[in-house]
Amino acid sequence: MLTRRTWLLIPLVFAGHAVAARAQEVAPPPPPIVPPTCEIATAPPAARWYAGVDVLWLARDYPTDALLAQTVNANASTMFRAVPIPGAPVITLGSVSDTAAQPGLRATVGFRVADRTSVELGYFGLQHWARSASILGRDPPFVNSPFMGSSIIYENKSFDTSMTARYASEIHSAEVNAWRAFDVGNWTGSALGGFRYFNLSEQFSLTGFQTFPNVPEGAPPASQTIREQTRVTADNNLFGAQIGAEVGRAFLNDRVGFGVNGKVGIFANSANQFTTNGAGLVTGGSGTSVLAAGRGRTDVAGLYEGGITTTVRVTSRVTVRAGYQVLFVQGLALAPTQLAQTGTAIRDSFVFVPGSYVPRDFTLPVPATKLPAPGTGSGLDTSGNLLLHGPFVGLGVSY
């Protein structure tokens, strides 16, 4: 027969069995780690897809400078030899190099194929740098460039009354990477391997106007001004494998994350350049073509990228982020560096512009046309470097 004391012990026995049963349950697995794009410890466990978009401002550094045009005096007594005027305006490569941080977009989308493995597609680009500079002459003084002078006026060799230089560049980058996450003490790390394509396109031009200051009556107005231009286009297409890593840590109950990332790749660069020089009357008509040559080949190039990122979780599936990115590329064909292979040939060449006015005291050379030697301008310089850096802000989602 059960006593009153026995009845009081029965509930305690059952409660003890329940606690023991819960203690034997298997603890739930830790949340999976999202490896890429510094989204460390900020995505909910059930997230399989993730995506992000950033506004990325990149400034460009130019390590070298060069003279493009200068103000000079020239007259018959000096056999039209260009004499630079100290302190007068000049145009250098630095004058037309846009060093301001230009905005562009960066977008990523990824899928976690396993708890610690993901595949990611990424793109950034649309940054466009462009700048121009001009010099005005008065005949005299003139504006002289070592990369101009094929048109004949007063026996001048690039003695212009005005000249403008313009330099423009644009970049695009696309990549696909596989990420693998791992633990580094209290930090979370990820390693990547993938394929990348990087494009840099550049255009450079020098445009000069040669104007007769005192054209006699009866001279056709179309003969008063001749426009000469030297133009270079350069295109770089880098492609190849890359590797990289990322290390980060979460703070404040996984609401704030900090990460450092880096990538490196040795790529093939399919580069080409095309250089032209010609002149014509500003009112139209047939012009001249002194030079139209280019070359393409495949060389080796290197790309190195690194950055830091701070991430803040807004909701369980939305984060905001900000950071700083640096990109260095070597082995590029830059447009201005191609001029070194054409400047002398252009200065030593001349073509009479059809329809232009010929002063009475001017005698055309014999022959009236002298073109550069075959193959001039067909070289390719791929020794250029590109350094980009700047901040970014963006938004990330996971689901």
mmCIF file of C-alpha atoms in Angstrom:
data_model
loop_
_atom_site.group_PDB
_atom_site.id
_atom_site.type_symbol
_atom_site.label_atom_id
_atom_site.label_comp_id
_atom_site.label_asym_id
_atom_site.label_seq_id
_atom_site.Cartn_x
_atom_site.Cartn_y
_atom_site.Cartn_z
ATOM 1 C CA MET A 1 0.000 0.000 0.000
ATOM 2 C CA LEU A 2 1.386 3.400 -1.018
ATOM 3 C CA THR A 3 1.941 5.793 1.817
ATOM 4 C CA ARG A 4 1.492 9.550 1.637
ATOM 5 C CA ARG A 5 5.271 9.980 1.434
ATOM 6 C CA THR A 6 5.467 7.643 -1.564
ATOM 7 C CA TRP A 7 2.832 9.625 -3.447
ATOM 8 C CA LEU A 8 4.846 12.799 -2.913
ATOM 9 C CA LEU A 9 8.018 11.210 -4.369
ATOM 10 C CA ILE A 10 6.406 9.998 -7.632
ATOM 11 C CA PRO A 11 6.293 13.479 -9.379
ATOM 12 C CA LEU A 12 9.917 14.125 -8.481
ATOM 13 C CA VAL A 13 10.964 10.827 -10.049
ATOM 14 C CA PHE A 14 9.187 11.645 -13.353
ATOM 15 C CA ALA A 15 10.680 15.148 -13.365
ATOM 16 C CA GLY A 16 14.159 13.681 -12.966
ATOM 17 C CA HIS A 17 13.605 11.347 -15.921
ATOM 18 C CA ALA A 18 12.499 14.326 -18.114
ATOM 19 C CA VAL A 19 15.611 16.359 -17.279
ATOM 20 C CA ALA A 20 17.811 13.344 -18.007
ATOM 21 C CA ALA A 21 16.098 12.836 -21.372
ATOM 22 C CA ARG A 22 16.671 16.456 -22.450
ATOM 23 C CA ALA A 23 20.268 16.229 -21.372
ATOM 24 C CA GLN A 24 20.725 13.264 -23.725
ATOM 25 C CA GLU A 25 19.381 15.177 -26.749
ATOM 26 C CA VAL A 26 21.967 16.027 -29.404
ATOM 27 C CA ALA A 27 22.867 19.708 -29.401
ATOM 28 C CA PRO A 28 21.871 21.520 -32.623
ATOM 29 C CA PRO A 29 24.703 22.107 -35.102
ATOM 30 C CA PRO A 30 26.353 25.536 -35.066
ATOM 31 C CA PRO A 31 25.160 27.980 -37.716
ATOM 32 C CA PRO A 32 27.030 27.651 -41.021
ATOM 33 C CA ILE A 33 29.608 30.238 -41.860
ATOM 34 C CA VAL A 34 29.085 32.461 -44.884
ATOM 35 C CA PRO A 35 32.610 32.855 -46.248
ATOM 36 C CA PRO A 36 32.737 35.515 -48.943
ATOM 37 C CA THR A 37 32.372 39.283 -49.203
ATOM 38 C CA CYS A 38 33.041 39.848 -45.499
ATOM 39 C CA GLU A 39 29.542 38.655 -44.523
ATOM 40 C CA ILE A 40 31.144 36.810 -41.598
ATOM 41 C CA ALA A 41 28.735 35.591 -38.916
ATOM 42 C CA THR A 42 25.984 37.902 -40.140
ATOM 43 C CA ALA A 43 23.733 35.567 -42.165
ATOM 44 C CA PRO A 44 21.031 33.425 -40.592
ATOM 45 C CA PRO A 45 21.641 29.665 -40.538
ATOM 46 C CA ALA A 46 19.025 28.898 -43.174
ATOM 47 C CA ALA A 47 20.459 31.307 -45.782
ATOM 48 C CA ARG A 48 21.591 29.618 -48.985
ATOM 49 C CA TRP A 49 21.753 32.557 -51.405
ATOM 50 C CA TYR A 50 23.401 35.905 -50.809
ATOM 51 C CA ALA A 51 23.859 39.037 -52.898
ATOM 52 C CA GLY A 52 25.312 42.491 -52.507
ATOM 53 C CA VAL A 53 25.752 45.783 -54.327
ATOM 54 C CA ASP A 54 28.240 48.556 -53.543
ATOM 55 C CA VAL A 55 29.005 52.026 -54.812
ATOM 56 C CA LEU A 56 32.788 52.054 -55.234
ATOM 57 C CA TRP A 57 34.740 55.289 -55.687
ATOM 58 C CA LEU A 58 38.190 54.736 -57.189
ATOM 59 C CA ALA A 59 40.954 57.304 -57.596
ATOM 60 C CA ARG A 60 43.775 56.707 -60.042
ATOM 61 C CA ASP A 61 47.443 57.485 -59.349
ATOM 62 C CA TYR A 62 49.840 58.342 -62.191
ATOM 63 C CA PRO A 63 53.474 57.695 -61.229
ATOM 64 C CA THR A 64 55.081 59.333 -64.291
ATOM 65 C CA ASP A 65 54.784 62.637 -66.144
ATOM 66 C CA ALA A 66 55.778 63.795 -69.624
ATOM 67 C CA LEU A 67 55.732 66.964 -71.716
ATOM 68 C CA LEU A 68 52.950 66.976 -74.314
ATOM 69 C CA ALA A 69 52.964 70.574 -75.604
ATOM 70 C CA GLN A 70 54.617 73.907 -74.801
ATOM 71 C CA THR A 71 54.508 77.586 -75.753
ATOM 72 C CA VAL A 72 57.361 78.593 -78.108
ATOM 73 C CA ASN A 73 58.654 81.398 -80.276
ATOM 74 C CA ALA A 74 59.691 80.715 -83.868
ATOM 75 C CA ASN A 75 60.528 82.883 -86.873
ATOM 76 C CA ALA A 76 62.445 82.830 -90.102
ATOM 77 C CA SER A 77 65.616 84.126 -88.449
ATOM 78 C CA THR A 78 65.839 80.944 -86.392
ATOM 79 C CA MET A 79 64.835 78.749 -89.358
ATOM 80 C CA PHE A 80 61.534 78.134 -87.550
ATOM 81 C CA ARG A 81 63.264 76.348 -84.711
ATOM 82 C CA ALA A 82 61.010 76.080 -81.653
ATOM 83 C CA VAL A 83 62.398 78.124 -78.746
ATOM 84 C CA PRO A 84 60.528 77.422 -75.456
ATOM 85 C CA ILE A 85 59.385 80.490 -73.530
ATOM 86 C CA PRO A 86 60.299 80.217 -69.829
ATOM 87 C CA GLY A 87 57.261 80.364 -67.570
ATOM 88 C CA ALA A 88 54.803 80.124 -70.476
ATOM 89 C CA PRO A 89 51.902 77.613 -70.387
ATOM 90 C CA VAL A 90 52.668 73.930 -71.022
ATOM 91 C CA ILE A 91 50.620 70.726 -71.177
ATOM 92 C CA THR A 92 51.967 67.673 -69.379
ATOM 93 C CA LEU A 93 50.576 64.201 -68.834
ATOM 94 C CA GLY A 94 49.762 65.297 -65.300
ATOM 95 C CA SER A 95 47.645 68.130 -66.724
ATOM 96 C CA VAL A 96 45.294 65.624 -68.385
ATOM 97 C CA SER A 97 45.451 62.867 -65.761
ATOM 98 C CA ASP A 98 42.166 62.591 -63.865
ATOM 99 C CA THR A 99 43.114 61.687 -60.286
ATOM 100 C CA ALA A 100 39.674 62.263 -58.744
ATOM 101 C CA ALA A 101 37.784 59.336 -57.230
ATOM 102 C CA GLN A 102 35.185 58.313 -59.810
ATOM 103 C CA PRO A 103 32.065 56.315 -58.859
ATOM 104 C CA GLY A 104 31.271 52.846 -60.148
ATOM 105 C CA LEU A 105 29.306 49.756 -59.166
ATOM 106 C CA ARG A 106 30.280 46.434 -57.624
ATOM 107 C CA ALA A 107 27.832 43.535 -57.484
ATOM 108 C CA THR A 108 28.077 39.981 -56.143
ATOM 109 C CA VAL A 109 25.761 36.997 -56.027
ATOM 110 C CA GLY A 110 26.596 33.649 -54.441
ATOM 111 C CA PHE A 111 25.182 30.260 -53.504
ATOM 112 C CA ARG A 112 26.315 28.018 -50.643
ATOM 113 C CA VAL A 113 26.639 24.535 -52.075
ATOM 114 C CA ALA A 114 27.580 23.222 -48.600
ATOM 115 C CA ASP A 115 27.843 24.583 -45.086
ATOM 116 C CA ARG A 116 31.388 25.850 -45.661
ATOM 117 C CA THR A 117 31.589 26.017 -49.460
ATOM 118 C CA SER A 118 30.062 28.575 -51.791
ATOM 119 C CA VAL A 119 30.301 29.709 -55.415
ATOM 120 C CA GLU A 120 30.240 33.431 -56.181
ATOM 121 C CA LEU A 121 29.965 35.681 -59.245
ATOM 122 C CA GLY A 122 31.275 39.225 -59.041
ATOM 123 C CA TYR A 123 31.580 42.378 -61.149
ATOM 124 C CA PHE A 124 32.869 45.875 -60.630
ATOM 125 C CA GLY A 125 33.524 48.719 -63.020
ATOM 126 C CA LEU A 126 32.005 51.669 -64.909
ATOM 127 C CA GLN A 127 34.543 54.056 -63.381
ATOM 128 C CA HIS A 128 35.430 56.567 -66.096
ATOM 129 C CA TRP A 129 38.331 59.006 -65.858
ATOM 130 C CA ALA A 130 38.600 61.862 -68.366
ATOM 131 C CA ARG A 131 40.375 65.191 -68.401
ATOM 132 C CA SER A 132 41.597 67.716 -70.963
ATOM 133 C CA ALA A 133 43.876 70.757 -71.059
ATOM 134 C CA SER A 134 44.446 73.473 -73.666
ATOM 135 C CA ILE A 135 46.967 76.169 -74.627
ATOM 136 C CA LEU A 136 46.135 79.230 -76.734
ATOM 137 C CA GLY A 137 48.821 80.892 -78.872
ATOM 138 C CA ARG A 138 48.794 84.168 -80.801
ATOM 139 C CA ASP A 139 51.051 83.471 -83.827
ATOM 140 C CA PRO A 140 53.519 84.261 -82.301
ATOM 141 C CA PRO A 141 53.933 82.762 -79.780
ATOM 142 C CA PHE A 142 52.983 79.297 -81.021
ATOM 143 C CA VAL A 143 52.100 75.998 -79.398
ATOM 144 C CA ASN A 144 54.503 73.172 -80.189
ATOM 145 C CA SER A 145 54.181 69.431 -79.499
ATOM 146 C CA PRO A 146 56.777 66.697 -80.062
ATOM 147 C CA PHE A 147 53.946 64.443 -81.262
ATOM 148 C CA MET A 148 52.484 66.777 -83.921
ATOM 149 C CA GLY A 149 53.617 68.631 -87.039
ATOM 150 C CA SER A 150 52.768 66.713 -90.206
ATOM 151 C CA SER A 151 50.756 69.490 -91.900
ATOM 152 C CA ILE A 152 52.605 72.208 -93.812
ATOM 153 C CA ILE A 153 51.956 75.856 -92.930
ATOM 154 C CA TYR A 154 54.664 78.503 -93.199
ATOM 155 C CA GLU A 155 57.101 75.577 -93.148
ATOM 156 C CA ASN A 156 56.086 75.136 -89.506
ATOM 157 C CA LYS A 157 56.447 71.867 -87.686
ATOM 158 C CA SER A 158 53.643 71.858 -85.095
ATOM 159 C CA PHE A 159 53.548 75.629 -84.689
ATOM 160 C CA ASP A 160 49.882 75.862 -83.778
ATOM 161 C CA THR A 161 47.760 78.744 -82.578
ATOM 162 C CA SER A 162 45.979 76.452 -80.107
ATOM 163 C CA MET A 163 46.237 72.861 -78.891
ATOM 164 C CA THR A 164 44.133 70.561 -76.706
ATOM 165 C CA ALA A 165 45.141 67.269 -75.092
ATOM 166 C CA ARG A 166 42.568 64.793 -73.784
ATOM 167 C CA TYR A 167 43.036 61.507 -71.866
ATOM 168 C CA ALA A 168 40.213 59.090 -70.960
ATOM 169 C CA SER A 169 40.131 55.626 -69.336
ATOM 170 C CA GLU A 170 37.509 53.089 -68.238
ATOM 171 C CA ILE A 171 37.659 49.741 -66.418
ATOM 172 C CA HIS A 172 35.546 46.590 -66.114
ATOM 173 C CA SER A 173 36.185 43.436 -64.062
ATOM 174 C CA ALA A 174 34.257 40.160 -63.836
ATOM 175 C CA GLU A 175 35.121 37.015 -61.868
ATOM 176 C CA VAL A 176 33.824 33.662 -60.655
ATOM 177 C CA ASN A 177 35.224 32.160 -57.449
ATOM 178 C CA ALA A 178 34.794 29.132 -55.194
ATOM 179 C CA TRP A 179 35.125 29.864 -51.455
ATOM 180 C CA ARG A 180 35.929 27.477 -48.597
ATOM 181 C CA ALA A 181 35.461 28.636 -44.983
ATOM 182 C CA PHE A 182 37.543 27.567 -41.976
ATOM 183 C CA ASP A 183 38.086 28.638 -38.379
ATOM 184 C CA VAL A 184 41.152 30.515 -37.125
ATOM 185 C CA GLY A 185 40.730 30.626 -33.356
ATOM 186 C CA ASN A 186 38.110 33.254 -32.629
ATOM 187 C CA TRP A 187 38.275 34.453 -36.224
ATOM 188 C CA THR A 188 36.648 33.079 -39.358
ATOM 189 C CA GLY A 189 38.670 32.639 -42.539
ATOM 190 C CA SER A 190 37.932 31.814 -46.157
ATOM 191 C CA ALA A 191 40.126 30.806 -49.080
ATOM 192 C CA LEU A 192 39.197 31.241 -52.724
ATOM 193 C CA GLY A 193 40.227 30.081 -56.159
ATOM 194 C CA GLY A 194 38.690 31.295 -59.382
ATOM 195 C CA PHE A 195 38.876 32.924 -62.801
ATOM 196 C CA ARG A 196 38.953 36.654 -63.569
ATOM 197 C CA TYR A 197 38.623 38.967 -66.562
ATOM 198 C CA PHE A 198 39.808 42.585 -66.362
ATOM 199 C CA ASN A 199 39.546 45.263 -69.069
ATOM 200 C CA LEU A 200 41.194 48.680 -69.303
ATOM 201 C CA SER A 201 40.373 50.856 -72.324
ATOM 202 C CA GLU A 202 42.096 54.176 -72.974
ATOM 203 C CA GLN A 203 41.938 56.998 -75.522
ATOM 204 C CA PHE A 204 44.426 59.825 -75.870
ATOM 205 C CA SER A 205 44.400 62.686 -78.375
ATOM 206 C CA LEU A 206 46.311 65.847 -79.245
ATOM 207 C CA THR A 207 44.383 68.309 -81.425
ATOM 208 C CA GLY A 208 46.020 71.438 -82.826
ATOM 209 C CA PHE A 209 44.730 74.311 -84.957
ATOM 210 C CA GLN A 210 47.043 76.216 -87.303
ATOM 211 C CA THR A 211 45.543 79.532 -88.382
ATOM 212 C CA PHE A 212 46.848 82.100 -90.844
ATOM 213 C CA PRO A 213 46.698 85.449 -89.010
ATOM 214 C CA ASN A 214 46.873 87.693 -92.099
ATOM 215 C CA VAL A 215 45.332 86.017 -95.122
ATOM 216 C CA PRO A 216 45.338 88.356 -98.181
ATOM 217 C CA GLU A 217 42.095 89.425 -99.756
ATOM 218 C CA GLY A 218 40.724 86.895 -102.177
ATOM 219 C CA ALA A 219 42.113 83.897 -100.307
ATOM 220 C CA PRO A 220 39.463 81.205 -99.802
ATOM 221 C CA PRO A 221 38.140 81.310 -96.208
ATOM 222 C CA ALA A 222 38.425 77.519 -95.973
ATOM 223 C CA SER A 223 42.173 77.813 -96.193
ATOM 224 C CA GLN A 224 42.559 79.882 -93.049
ATOM 225 C CA THR A 225 42.546 77.119 -90.399
ATOM 226 C CA ILE A 226 43.876 73.565 -90.503
ATOM 227 C CA ARG A 227 43.097 71.000 -87.843
ATOM 228 C CA GLU A 228 45.709 68.312 -87.074
ATOM 229 C CA GLN A 229 45.195 65.448 -84.647
ATOM 230 C CA THR A 230 47.279 62.619 -83.231
ATOM 231 C CA ARG A 231 45.087 59.974 -81.611
ATOM 232 C CA VAL A 232 45.917 56.760 -79.723
ATOM 233 C CA THR A 233 43.571 54.024 -78.534
ATOM 234 C CA ALA A 234 44.812 51.226 -76.266
ATOM 235 C CA ASP A 235 42.892 48.198 -75.052
ATOM 236 C CA ASN A 236 43.883 45.606 -72.422
ATOM 237 C CA ASN A 237 42.061 42.310 -71.878
ATOM 238 C CA LEU A 238 43.427 40.358 -68.904
ATOM 239 C CA PHE A 239 42.211 36.850 -68.138
ATOM 240 C CA GLY A 240 43.429 34.004 -65.953
ATOM 241 C CA ALA A 241 43.274 32.249 -62.587
ATOM 242 C CA GLN A 242 43.428 33.954 -59.222
ATOM 243 C CA ILE A 243 43.649 32.953 -55.567
ATOM 244 C CA GLY A 244 42.777 34.848 -52.428
ATOM 245 C CA ALA A 245 41.801 34.789 -48.781
ATOM 246 C CA GLU A 246 39.674 36.613 -46.242
ATOM 247 C CA VAL A 247 39.835 36.782 -42.451
ATOM 248 C CA GLY A 248 37.219 38.376 -40.225
ATOM 249 C CA ARG A 249 35.585 38.423 -36.827
ATOM 250 C CA ALA A 250 32.135 39.255 -35.441
ATOM 251 C CA PHE A 251 31.458 41.433 -32.396
ATOM 252 C CA LEU A 252 28.507 42.638 -30.309
ATOM 253 C CA ASN A 253 26.514 39.412 -30.441
ATOM 254 C CA ASP A 254 27.327 38.895 -34.129
ATOM 255 C CA ARG A 255 25.824 42.231 -35.164
ATOM 256 C CA VAL A 256 29.072 43.896 -36.258
ATOM 257 C CA GLY A 257 31.762 42.249 -38.370
ATOM 258 C CA PHE A 258 35.231 43.269 -39.516
ATOM 259 C CA GLY A 259 37.186 41.612 -42.331
ATOM 260 C CA VAL A 260 40.373 41.880 -44.366
ATOM 261 C CA ASN A 261 40.624 40.358 -47.859
ATOM 262 C CA GLY A 262 43.160 39.979 -50.638
ATOM 263 C CA LYS A 263 43.479 38.483 -54.120
ATOM 264 C CA VAL A 264 46.364 37.897 -56.517
ATOM 265 C CA GLY A 265 46.502 36.635 -60.081
ATOM 266 C CA ILE A 266 49.032 36.242 -62.895
ATOM 267 C CA PHE A 267 47.115 36.828 -66.113
ATOM 268 C CA ALA A 268 47.558 36.813 -69.856
ATOM 269 C CA ASN A 269 47.017 40.304 -71.323
ATOM 270 C CA SER A 270 45.722 40.444 -74.880
ATOM 271 C CA ALA A 271 46.676 44.074 -75.560
ATOM 272 C CA ASN A 272 46.551 46.249 -78.656
ATOM 273 C CA GLN A 273 47.064 49.879 -79.660
ATOM 274 C CA PHE A 274 46.231 51.950 -82.732
ATOM 275 C CA THR A 275 47.774 55.353 -83.514
ATOM 276 C CA THR A 276 46.715 57.830 -86.204
ATOM 277 C CA ASN A 277 47.850 61.253 -87.374
ATOM 278 C CA GLY A 278 46.230 63.435 -90.004
ATOM 279 C CA ALA A 279 45.093 66.934 -90.880
ATOM 280 C CA GLY A 280 42.360 68.721 -92.797
ATOM 281 C CA LEU A 281 40.573 72.021 -93.236
ATOM 282 C CA VAL A 282 38.124 72.794 -90.442
ATOM 283 C CA THR A 283 35.409 73.447 -93.037
ATOM 284 C CA GLY A 284 35.714 69.948 -94.464
ATOM 285 C CA GLY A 285 37.035 68.560 -97.711
ATOM 286 C CA SER A 286 39.636 65.904 -98.259
ATOM 287 C CA GLY A 287 42.151 65.541 -95.455
ATOM 288 C CA THR A 288 45.472 63.808 -95.027
ATOM 289 C CA SER A 289 46.441 60.615 -93.270
ATOM 290 C CA VAL A 290 50.096 60.529 -92.332
ATOM 291 C CA LEU A 291 49.973 57.644 -89.897
ATOM 292 C CA ALA A 292 47.526 54.826 -89.221
ATOM 293 C CA ALA A 293 49.228 51.885 -87.564
ATOM 294 C CA GLY A 294 48.876 49.602 -84.596
ATOM 295 C CA ARG A 295 49.807 46.295 -83.094
ATOM 296 C CA GLY A 296 48.448 43.652 -80.764
ATOM 297 C CA ARG A 297 50.025 40.813 -78.824
ATOM 298 C CA THR A 298 49.614 38.770 -75.637
ATOM 299 C CA ASP A 299 51.907 39.464 -72.688
ATOM 300 C CA VAL A 300 52.002 38.564 -68.990
ATOM 301 C CA ALA A 301 50.333 40.866 -66.458
ATOM 302 C CA GLY A 302 49.833 40.797 -62.700
ATOM 303 C CA LEU A 303 46.816 41.905 -60.659
ATOM 304 C CA TYR A 304 46.790 42.444 -56.890
ATOM 305 C CA GLU A 305 43.747 43.501 -54.865
ATOM 306 C CA GLY A 306 43.099 44.034 -51.171
ATOM 307 C CA GLY A 307 40.639 45.716 -48.876
ATOM 308 C CA ILE A 308 39.018 46.072 -45.477
ATOM 309 C CA THR A 309 35.297 45.885 -44.700
ATOM 310 C CA THR A 310 33.055 46.662 -41.739
ATOM 311 C CA THR A 311 29.625 45.002 -41.746
ATOM 312 C CA VAL A 312 26.587 45.823 -39.600
ATOM 313 C CA ARG A 313 23.575 43.513 -39.450
ATOM 314 C CA VAL A 314 20.326 45.488 -39.772
ATOM 315 C CA THR A 315 17.972 42.495 -39.752
ATOM 316 C CA SER A 316 18.465 38.747 -39.792
ATOM 317 C CA ARG A 317 18.851 38.900 -43.586
ATOM 318 C CA VAL A 318 20.004 42.465 -44.387
ATOM 319 C CA THR A 319 23.407 44.011 -43.726
ATOM 320 C CA VAL A 320 25.061 47.304 -44.586
ATOM 321 C CA ARG A 321 28.802 47.617 -45.134
ATOM 322 C CA ALA A 322 31.580 50.107 -45.823
ATOM 323 C CA GLY A 323 35.290 49.833 -46.436
ATOM 324 C CA TYR A 324 38.301 50.688 -48.560
ATOM 325 C CA GLN A 325 39.662 48.861 -51.622
ATOM 326 C CA VAL A 326 43.055 48.956 -53.392
ATOM 327 C CA LEU A 327 43.859 47.501 -56.839
ATOM 328 C CA PHE A 328 47.252 47.389 -58.580
ATOM 329 C CA VAL A 329 47.769 46.060 -62.114
ATOM 330 C CA GLN A 330 51.107 45.832 -63.922
ATOM 331 C CA GLY A 331 51.970 44.967 -67.513
ATOM 332 C CA LEU A 332 49.461 47.257 -69.268
ATOM 333 C CA ALA A 333 49.433 49.130 -72.572
ATOM 334 C CA LEU A 334 48.643 52.729 -71.603
ATOM 335 C CA ALA A 335 47.679 55.111 -74.397
ATOM 336 C CA PRO A 336 50.204 57.926 -73.718
ATOM 337 C CA THR A 337 53.184 55.556 -73.583
ATOM 338 C CA GLN A 338 52.544 54.521 -77.189
ATOM 339 C CA LEU A 339 53.413 58.049 -78.402
ATOM 340 C CA ALA A 340 57.134 57.449 -77.887
ATOM 341 C CA GLN A 341 57.125 55.155 -80.929
ATOM 342 C CA THR A 342 55.502 57.701 -83.250
ATOM 343 C CA GLY A 343 56.591 61.225 -82.245
ATOM 344 C CA THR A 344 59.812 61.423 -84.238
ATOM 345 C CA ALA A 345 58.209 59.870 -87.320
ATOM 346 C CA ILE A 346 55.357 62.393 -87.264
ATOM 347 C CA ARG A 347 57.709 65.379 -86.861
ATOM 348 C CA ASP A 348 59.857 64.211 -89.774
ATOM 349 C CA SER A 349 56.829 63.726 -92.045
ATOM 350 C CA PHE A 350 54.692 66.226 -93.898
ATOM 351 C CA VAL A 351 51.665 66.256 -96.169
ATOM 352 C CA PHE A 352 50.233 69.351 -97.876
ATOM 353 C CA VAL A 353 46.579 69.725 -96.910
ATOM 354 C CA PRO A 354 44.518 69.969 -100.134
ATOM 355 C CA GLY A 355 42.831 73.354 -100.557
ATOM 356 C CA SER A 356 44.902 75.194 -97.970
ATOM 357 C CA TYR A 357 46.370 78.614 -98.674
ATOM 358 C CA VAL A 358 50.026 78.894 -99.740
ATOM 359 C CA PRO A 359 51.744 82.241 -99.037
ATOM 360 C CA ARG A 360 53.658 83.821 -101.908
ATOM 361 C CA ASP A 361 56.977 83.571 -100.086
ATOM 362 C CA PHE A 362 56.469 79.898 -99.284
ATOM 363 C CA THR A 363 57.895 77.106 -101.444
ATOM 364 C CA LEU A 364 56.509 73.607 -101.051
ATOM 365 C CA PRO A 365 59.092 70.926 -100.334
ATOM 366 C CA VAL A 366 59.969 68.550 -103.119
ATOM 367 C CA PRO A 367 58.381 66.090 -102.905
ATOM 368 C CA ALA A 368 55.337 67.730 -101.259
ATOM 369 C CA THR A 369 54.608 64.541 -99.294
ATOM 370 C CA LYS A 370 56.906 62.609 -97.002
ATOM 371 C CA LEU A 371 55.377 59.726 -95.065
ATOM 372 C CA PRO A 372 56.860 57.741 -92.178
ATOM 373 C CA ALA A 373 58.712 54.542 -92.938
ATOM 374 C CA PRO A 374 56.570 51.416 -93.255
ATOM 375 C CA GLY A 375 55.842 49.860 -89.890
ATOM 376 C CA THR A 376 56.076 53.130 -87.957
ATOM 377 C CA GLY A 377 53.671 53.145 -85.050
ATOM 378 C CA SER A 378 53.219 49.386 -85.120
ATOM 379 C CA GLY A 379 55.026 48.818 -81.820
ATOM 380 C CA LEU A 380 53.366 48.072 -78.495
ATOM 381 C CA ASP A 381 54.546 49.165 -75.040
ATOM 382 C CA THR A 382 53.075 47.066 -72.210
ATOM 383 C CA SER A 383 55.233 48.391 -69.365
ATOM 384 C CA GLY A 384 52.485 50.530 -67.835
ATOM 385 C CA ASN A 385 51.015 50.173 -64.331
ATOM 386 C CA LEU A 386 47.627 51.055 -62.868
ATOM 387 C CA LEU A 387 46.988 51.923 -59.196
ATOM 388 C CA LEU A 388 43.379 52.403 -58.049
ATOM 389 C CA HIS A 389 42.096 52.963 -54.533
ATOM 390 C CA GLY A 390 39.024 54.306 -52.790
ATOM 391 C CA PRO A 391 36.113 53.796 -50.383
ATOM 392 C CA PHE A 392 32.840 51.944 -50.869
ATOM 393 C CA VAL A 393 29.440 51.611 -49.191
ATOM 394 C CA GLY A 394 26.871 48.930 -49.914
ATOM 395 C CA LEU A 395 24.062 46.608 -48.949
ATOM 396 C CA GLY A 396 23.946 42.818 -48.590
ATOM 397 C CA VAL A 397 21.018 40.394 -48.410
ATOM 398 C CA SER A 398 20.808 36.643 -47.739
ATOM 399 C CA TYR A 399 17.955 34.184 -48.087
#
